[in-house]
Amino acid sequence: MSTSAVTKRLPPLSAYVHVPWCIRKCPYCDFNSHASSAENIPEREFLKRVAEDIHQDAALAQGRKIETLFFGGGTPSLLSADAIGQILEMLDKQVGFAANAEITLEANPGTVEAQRFQGYHRAGVNRLSIGVQSFSDSYLQSLGRIHNAGDAMQAFITAREAGFDNINLDLMHGLPDQSLFDAMHDLDTAISLKPEHLSWYQLTIEANTEFYNSPPPIPEDDTLWDIQQAGQQKLANAGFGQYEVSAYAQPGKECRHNLNYWQYGDYLGIGPGAHGKYTHQNATTEIIRTRKTRLPKDYLNANKPLVRLEEAVAPADRPFDYFINSLRLRKATSLTEFEAFTGVPLAHIEAKLAELTNKGLLNRNNDLIATTDAGFLYLNEVLACWLE
């Protein structure tokens, strides 16, 4: 099969806006976040540069509307509702939103942020992701969080009262010295609130973090395994389907924004250090990864140009680039979409597909492939195959 025989089309479009400030830098966090008091957030300067950033990237949409938008950070809920509304207006004017666009904002529990929920809802945010992490004061303290368990509960209640009917709770497990009992208590508490979505993931020690330089006492592997197995069963019993490695949702409430990432969609990356991806469908499909000026002081400096660094994804690298995300999903991925979104003929990956299928790590049903239960459990082995 020749490259020209591949039926190509542009993938769906999302947008990500990075807000880089937090009240305090958590010891496990390796994101592009910087400590600042709420009173010192340079909101006006940020909005001005975001306007320039959106204007610079608008042409990358190539006529598509934004299907999903995610305000991440940092702590986006440190911005006022008016600022969030202005960013939404900028994006709508210069790119446009699909009629049923999913618009998510990350928020941390705490009185100041929670009081803004009603304003965010009026501005157009229709999904909240609340960074609870734990419902135990002692574990929250060990994680360096600025809220307590009561704040977390109240934030959820306030969000419901503000009109949000699509809420995610971020919850960690495998916390320092955490027992199976304590981990399940956290999960039971989260489930009792009846959120639509739970991001339930294990604490990992990342480079360039405080925990990396001074590691906390992480539970033994046997305990981590018991927590994972017991938690997955508990979530399933409560009606939460696992649709990705650490994502669980009530039926129809999967995070569409993350699904677009995992299914090789395009996305505009707006804000300090934001990453993006866009596709050009010409004679030979071009896939470009982008990233913006990283440090907030440089991003906000009106005397410096906004920089969008670009790096093309070579055709030989696209299979790994595609499957590293799509195979994280429990649902099958389409090989027709692989061809359409990467421009790589299916014939180029048939040998790899056969190898993984013969090893019992992949199931294939005509156009659809998915990891087997063993493949999902040993996902790193599956992904490593695409690097060979």
Coordinates of N, CA and C in Angstrom, one line a residue, residues 245 327-330 356 359-363 370-383:
V245 N -6.2 3.7 32.1 CA -5.4 3.1 33.2 C -5.9 3.7 34.6
L327 N -3.6 2.8 23.3 CA -3.7 1.5 23.9 C -3.8 1.5 25.4
R328 N -3.8 2.7 26.0 CA -4.1 2.9 27.4 C -5.6 2.7 27.6
L329 N -6.4 2.8 26.6 CA -7.9 2.8 26.7 C -8.3 1.3 26.7
R330 N -9.4 1.0 27.4 CA -10.0 -0.3 27.5 C -10.8 -0.6 26.2
L356 N 2.3 -8.9 18.5 CA 1.6 -8.7 19.8 C 0.4 -9.6 19.9
K359 N 1.6 -13.0 20.9 CA 2.0 -13.1 22.3 C 0.8 -13.0 23.3
G360 N -0.4 -12.8 22.7 CA -1.6 -12.8 23.6 C -1.7 -11.4 24.3
L361 N -1.1 -10.4 23.8 CA -1.1 -9.1 24.3 C -2.1 -8.2 23.6
L362 N -2.5 -8.5 22.4 CA -3.5 -7.7 21.6 C -4.6 -8.7 21.1
N363 N -5.8 -8.1 21.1 CA -6.9 -8.8 20.3 C -7.2 -7.9 19.1
A370 N -7.4 -4.0 20.5 CA -7.4 -3.6 21.9 C -6.4 -4.5 22.7
T371 N -5.9 -4.1 23.8 CA -5.1 -4.9 24.6 C -6.0 -6.0 25.2
T372 N -5.4 -7.2 25.4 CA -6.0 -8.2 26.2 C -5.9 -7.8 27.7
D373 N -6.5 -8.6 28.5 CA -6.3 -8.3 30.0 C -4.8 -8.4 30.3
A374 N -4.1 -9.4 29.7 CA -2.7 -9.5 30.0 C -1.9 -8.3 29.4
G375 N -2.3 -7.8 28.2 CA -1.7 -6.7 27.6 C -1.9 -5.4 28.4
F376 N -3.1 -5.3 29.0 CA -3.4 -4.1 29.8 C -2.5 -4.1 31.0
L377 N -2.4 -5.3 31.6 CA -1.6 -5.4 32.8 C -0.1 -5.1 32.5
Y378 N 0.4 -5.6 31.4 CA 1.8 -5.4 31.0 C 1.9 -4.4 29.8
L379 N 1.2 -3.2 30.0 CA 1.1 -2.2 29.0 C 2.5 -1.7 28.5
N380 N 3.4 -1.6 29.5 CA 4.8 -1.1 29.1 C 5.4 -2.0 28.1
E381 N 5.2 -3.4 28.2 CA 5.8 -4.3 27.2 C 5.2 -4.1 25.9
V382 N 3.9 -3.9 25.9 CA 3.2 -3.6 24.6 C 3.7 -2.4 23.9
L383 N 3.9 -1.3 24.7 CA 4.3 -0.1 24.1 C 5.8 -0.1 23.7

